[in-house]
Short mmCIF file of N, CA and C in Angstrom, two decimals:
data_model
loop_
_atom_site.label_atom_id
_atom_site.label_comp_id
_atom_site.label_asym_id
_atom_site.label_seq_id
_atom_site.Cartn_x
_atom_site.Cartn_y
_atom_site.Cartn_z
N VAL G 1 -3.40 32.38 -55.14
CA VAL G 1 -3.11 31.88 -53.81
C VAL G 1 -4.27 31.02 -53.30
N GLY G 2 -5.50 31.47 -53.56
CA GLY G 2 -6.68 30.72 -53.12
C GLY G 2 -6.74 29.35 -53.77
N CYS G 3 -6.35 29.29 -55.05
CA CYS G 3 -6.36 28.01 -55.75
C CYS G 3 -5.32 27.06 -55.15
N GLN G 4 -4.17 27.58 -54.78
CA GLN G 4 -3.14 26.76 -54.17
C GLN G 4 -3.61 26.19 -52.83
N ILE G 5 -4.25 27.03 -52.03
CA ILE G 5 -4.74 26.59 -50.72
C ILE G 5 -5.86 25.55 -50.90
N ASN G 6 -6.79 25.83 -51.81
CA ASN G 6 -7.88 24.90 -52.08
C ASN G 6 -7.35 23.56 -52.58
N GLY G 7 -6.41 23.59 -53.49
CA GLY G 7 -5.84 22.36 -54.02
C GLY G 7 -5.10 21.57 -52.95
N PHE G 8 -4.31 22.28 -52.14
CA PHE G 8 -3.56 21.61 -51.09
C PHE G 8 -4.49 20.95 -50.08
N LEU G 9 -5.48 21.69 -49.59
CA LEU G 9 -6.37 21.14 -48.57
C LEU G 9 -7.20 19.98 -49.10
N GLY G 10 -7.69 20.09 -50.32
CA GLY G 10 -8.45 18.98 -50.90
C GLY G 10 -7.62 17.73 -51.07
N PHE G 11 -6.40 17.90 -51.57
CA PHE G 11 -5.50 16.77 -51.77
C PHE G 11 -5.04 16.20 -50.43
N TYR G 12 -4.73 17.08 -49.49
CA TYR G 12 -4.25 16.66 -48.17
C TYR G 12 -5.29 15.81 -47.45
N PHE G 13 -6.52 16.32 -47.34
CA PHE G 13 -7.53 15.58 -46.60
C PHE G 13 -8.02 14.36 -47.36
N GLY G 14 -7.95 14.39 -48.68
CA GLY G 14 -8.28 13.19 -49.46
C GLY G 14 -7.31 12.06 -49.19
N ILE G 15 -6.02 12.38 -49.20
CA ILE G 15 -5.00 11.37 -48.93
C ILE G 15 -5.07 10.91 -47.47
N CYS G 16 -5.32 11.85 -46.54
CA CYS G 16 -5.43 11.47 -45.13
C CYS G 16 -6.57 10.48 -44.92
N GLY G 17 -7.69 10.70 -45.58
CA GLY G 17 -8.81 9.78 -45.45
C GLY G 17 -8.47 8.40 -45.96
N MET G 18 -7.80 8.33 -47.11
CA MET G 18 -7.44 7.02 -47.68
C MET G 18 -6.41 6.31 -46.80
N GLU G 19 -5.41 7.03 -46.31
CA GLU G 19 -4.40 6.40 -45.47
C GLU G 19 -4.99 5.95 -44.14
N THR G 20 -5.89 6.73 -43.57
CA THR G 20 -6.53 6.35 -42.32
C THR G 20 -7.34 5.07 -42.48
N LEU G 21 -8.09 4.97 -43.57
CA LEU G 21 -8.86 3.76 -43.82
C LEU G 21 -7.95 2.55 -44.04
N ALA G 22 -6.82 2.76 -44.70
CA ALA G 22 -5.89 1.65 -44.91
C ALA G 22 -5.30 1.17 -43.58
N VAL G 23 -4.92 2.08 -42.70
CA VAL G 23 -4.37 1.69 -41.40
C VAL G 23 -5.44 1.02 -40.54
N MET G 24 -6.66 1.53 -40.58
CA MET G 24 -7.73 0.90 -39.82
C MET G 24 -7.99 -0.52 -40.32
N SER G 25 -7.93 -0.73 -41.62
CA SER G 25 -8.12 -2.07 -42.18
C SER G 25 -7.00 -3.00 -41.75
N PHE G 26 -5.77 -2.49 -41.75
CA PHE G 26 -4.63 -3.29 -41.32
C PHE G 26 -4.76 -3.69 -39.85
N VAL G 27 -5.18 -2.76 -39.01
CA VAL G 27 -5.34 -3.05 -37.58
C VAL G 27 -6.43 -4.10 -37.38
N ARG G 28 -7.54 -3.98 -38.09
CA ARG G 28 -8.61 -4.97 -37.97
C ARG G 28 -8.12 -6.34 -38.43
N TYR G 29 -7.34 -6.37 -39.49
CA TYR G 29 -6.79 -7.64 -39.98
C TYR G 29 -5.90 -8.28 -38.93
N ILE G 30 -5.01 -7.50 -38.32
CA ILE G 30 -4.11 -8.03 -37.29
C ILE G 30 -4.91 -8.52 -36.08
N LYS G 31 -5.90 -7.72 -35.64
CA LYS G 31 -6.68 -8.09 -34.45
C LYS G 31 -7.51 -9.35 -34.68
N ILE G 32 -7.97 -9.59 -35.90
CA ILE G 32 -8.83 -10.73 -36.15
C ILE G 32 -8.03 -11.97 -36.58
N CYS G 33 -7.07 -11.79 -37.47
CA CYS G 33 -6.38 -12.95 -38.05
C CYS G 33 -5.09 -13.34 -37.33
N HIS G 34 -4.46 -12.42 -36.67
CA HIS G 34 -3.18 -12.69 -36.00
C HIS G 34 -3.26 -12.21 -34.56
N ARG G 35 -3.97 -12.93 -33.74
CA ARG G 35 -4.23 -12.50 -32.36
C ARG G 35 -2.96 -12.40 -31.51
N ARG G 36 -1.93 -13.15 -31.83
CA ARG G 36 -0.73 -13.11 -31.00
C ARG G 36 0.01 -11.77 -31.13
N TYR G 37 -0.22 -11.05 -32.23
CA TYR G 37 0.39 -9.73 -32.41
C TYR G 37 -0.54 -8.59 -32.01
N ALA G 38 -1.78 -8.90 -31.71
CA ALA G 38 -2.77 -7.85 -31.40
C ALA G 38 -2.42 -7.06 -30.15
N ALA G 39 -1.79 -7.69 -29.19
CA ALA G 39 -1.45 -6.99 -27.94
C ALA G 39 -0.41 -5.89 -28.17
N ARG G 40 0.35 -5.99 -29.23
CA ARG G 40 1.36 -4.97 -29.52
C ARG G 40 0.75 -3.67 -30.05
N LEU G 41 -0.49 -3.72 -30.50
CA LEU G 41 -1.15 -2.54 -31.04
C LEU G 41 -1.83 -1.78 -29.91
N ASN G 42 -1.04 -1.08 -29.11
CA ASN G 42 -1.54 -0.35 -27.96
C ASN G 42 -1.78 1.12 -28.30
N ASP G 43 -2.06 1.94 -27.28
CA ASP G 43 -2.34 3.35 -27.50
C ASP G 43 -1.15 4.10 -28.08
N CYS G 44 0.05 3.76 -27.63
CA CYS G 44 1.26 4.42 -28.14
C CYS G 44 1.40 4.19 -29.65
N TRP G 45 1.16 2.98 -30.08
CA TRP G 45 1.24 2.66 -31.50
C TRP G 45 0.17 3.43 -32.28
N THR G 46 -1.02 3.55 -31.71
CA THR G 46 -2.11 4.27 -32.36
C THR G 46 -1.75 5.74 -32.54
N TYR G 47 -1.23 6.38 -31.51
CA TYR G 47 -0.85 7.79 -31.61
C TYR G 47 0.26 7.98 -32.63
N PHE G 48 1.22 7.06 -32.64
CA PHE G 48 2.30 7.15 -33.61
C PHE G 48 1.77 7.06 -35.04
N MET G 49 0.84 6.14 -35.28
CA MET G 49 0.30 5.97 -36.63
C MET G 49 -0.51 7.19 -37.07
N ILE G 50 -1.26 7.79 -36.15
CA ILE G 50 -2.02 8.99 -36.49
C ILE G 50 -1.09 10.13 -36.89
N ILE G 51 -0.03 10.32 -36.11
CA ILE G 51 0.95 11.36 -36.43
C ILE G 51 1.64 11.05 -37.74
N ALA G 52 2.02 9.79 -37.96
CA ALA G 52 2.69 9.40 -39.20
C ALA G 52 1.79 9.64 -40.41
N ILE G 53 0.50 9.36 -40.28
CA ILE G 53 -0.43 9.58 -41.39
C ILE G 53 -0.47 11.05 -41.76
N TYR G 54 -0.69 11.92 -40.78
CA TYR G 54 -0.83 13.34 -41.08
C TYR G 54 0.47 13.97 -41.58
N VAL G 55 1.61 13.52 -41.06
CA VAL G 55 2.89 14.05 -41.54
C VAL G 55 3.18 13.59 -42.97
N SER G 56 2.95 12.31 -43.25
CA SER G 56 3.20 11.82 -44.60
C SER G 56 2.26 12.47 -45.61
N CYS G 57 1.02 12.72 -45.21
CA CYS G 57 0.09 13.41 -46.11
C CYS G 57 0.53 14.84 -46.37
N ALA G 58 1.04 15.51 -45.36
CA ALA G 58 1.53 16.88 -45.54
C ALA G 58 2.72 16.91 -46.50
N ILE G 59 3.59 15.92 -46.40
CA ILE G 59 4.75 15.86 -47.30
C ILE G 59 4.29 15.62 -48.73
N ILE G 60 3.37 14.67 -48.92
CA ILE G 60 2.92 14.35 -50.27
C ILE G 60 2.14 15.52 -50.87
N ALA G 61 1.23 16.11 -50.10
CA ALA G 61 0.42 17.22 -50.62
C ALA G 61 1.24 18.50 -50.77
N GLY G 62 2.36 18.61 -50.06
CA GLY G 62 3.20 19.80 -50.15
C GLY G 62 4.19 19.78 -51.29
N CYS G 63 4.34 18.64 -51.96
CA CYS G 63 5.30 18.53 -53.06
C CYS G 63 5.10 19.58 -54.16
N PRO G 64 3.86 19.90 -54.56
CA PRO G 64 3.72 20.93 -55.60
C PRO G 64 4.24 22.32 -55.18
N PHE G 65 4.36 22.59 -53.90
CA PHE G 65 4.93 23.85 -53.45
C PHE G 65 6.44 23.91 -53.64
N PHE G 66 7.06 22.74 -53.84
CA PHE G 66 8.50 22.66 -54.06
C PHE G 66 8.84 22.30 -55.50
N SER G 67 7.97 22.69 -56.41
CA SER G 67 8.14 22.52 -57.86
C SER G 67 8.08 21.07 -58.32
N TRP G 68 7.46 20.21 -57.55
CA TRP G 68 7.20 18.83 -57.98
C TRP G 68 5.74 18.72 -58.36
N GLY G 69 5.35 19.37 -59.43
CA GLY G 69 3.96 19.44 -59.86
C GLY G 69 3.40 20.80 -59.52
N GLU G 70 2.08 20.94 -59.68
CA GLU G 70 1.44 22.20 -59.33
C GLU G 70 -0.05 21.98 -59.13
N TYR G 71 -0.67 22.95 -58.46
CA TYR G 71 -2.12 22.96 -58.31
C TYR G 71 -2.68 23.97 -59.30
N ASP G 72 -3.77 23.61 -59.96
CA ASP G 72 -4.40 24.50 -60.93
C ASP G 72 -5.89 24.18 -61.00
N LEU G 73 -6.64 25.03 -61.70
CA LEU G 73 -8.08 24.81 -61.83
C LEU G 73 -8.36 23.49 -62.54
N GLU G 74 -9.43 22.84 -62.11
CA GLU G 74 -9.86 21.63 -62.78
C GLU G 74 -10.55 21.98 -64.09
N ILE G 75 -10.96 20.98 -64.84
CA ILE G 75 -11.52 21.19 -66.17
C ILE G 75 -12.74 22.11 -66.15
N PHE G 76 -13.63 21.93 -65.20
CA PHE G 76 -14.86 22.73 -65.15
C PHE G 76 -14.67 24.06 -64.44
N GLY G 77 -13.51 24.28 -63.84
CA GLY G 77 -13.21 25.56 -63.20
C GLY G 77 -13.90 25.78 -61.87
N THR G 78 -14.34 24.72 -61.22
CA THR G 78 -15.05 24.88 -59.94
C THR G 78 -14.14 24.76 -58.73
N SER G 79 -13.05 24.04 -58.84
CA SER G 79 -12.10 23.92 -57.74
C SER G 79 -10.72 23.63 -58.30
N CYS G 80 -9.75 23.56 -57.42
CA CYS G 80 -8.37 23.34 -57.84
C CYS G 80 -7.92 21.95 -57.39
N SER G 81 -6.99 21.40 -58.15
CA SER G 81 -6.47 20.08 -57.86
C SER G 81 -5.06 19.97 -58.44
N VAL G 82 -4.43 18.83 -58.23
CA VAL G 82 -3.11 18.58 -58.76
C VAL G 82 -3.21 18.44 -60.28
N VAL G 83 -2.28 19.03 -60.97
CA VAL G 83 -2.20 18.86 -62.43
C VAL G 83 -1.43 17.58 -62.66
N TRP G 84 -2.10 16.53 -63.08
CA TRP G 84 -1.50 15.21 -63.19
C TRP G 84 -0.67 15.05 -64.46
N ARG G 85 -0.84 15.89 -65.44
CA ARG G 85 -0.15 15.72 -66.71
C ARG G 85 1.26 16.30 -66.70
N LYS G 86 1.66 16.99 -65.64
CA LYS G 86 3.00 17.58 -65.60
C LYS G 86 3.94 16.72 -64.81
#
């Protein structure tokens, strides 16, 4: 059970970090290169994107709990991660 929790949390927060950086880059691109659309990126849009990021990460990281892969010990046995070969 501990390995499952460790694998889920590591994968979840790893994906959340990558998605957050991607959305931040997209927002900076819109604000700098396409100023006419920048006004549409208000607080409501920001809150929606934050919720969308965390929900999508939970769905992706939760897939191994529904038999779409699994979490297991890594090669060195120090932590758990997704088993990519299955």
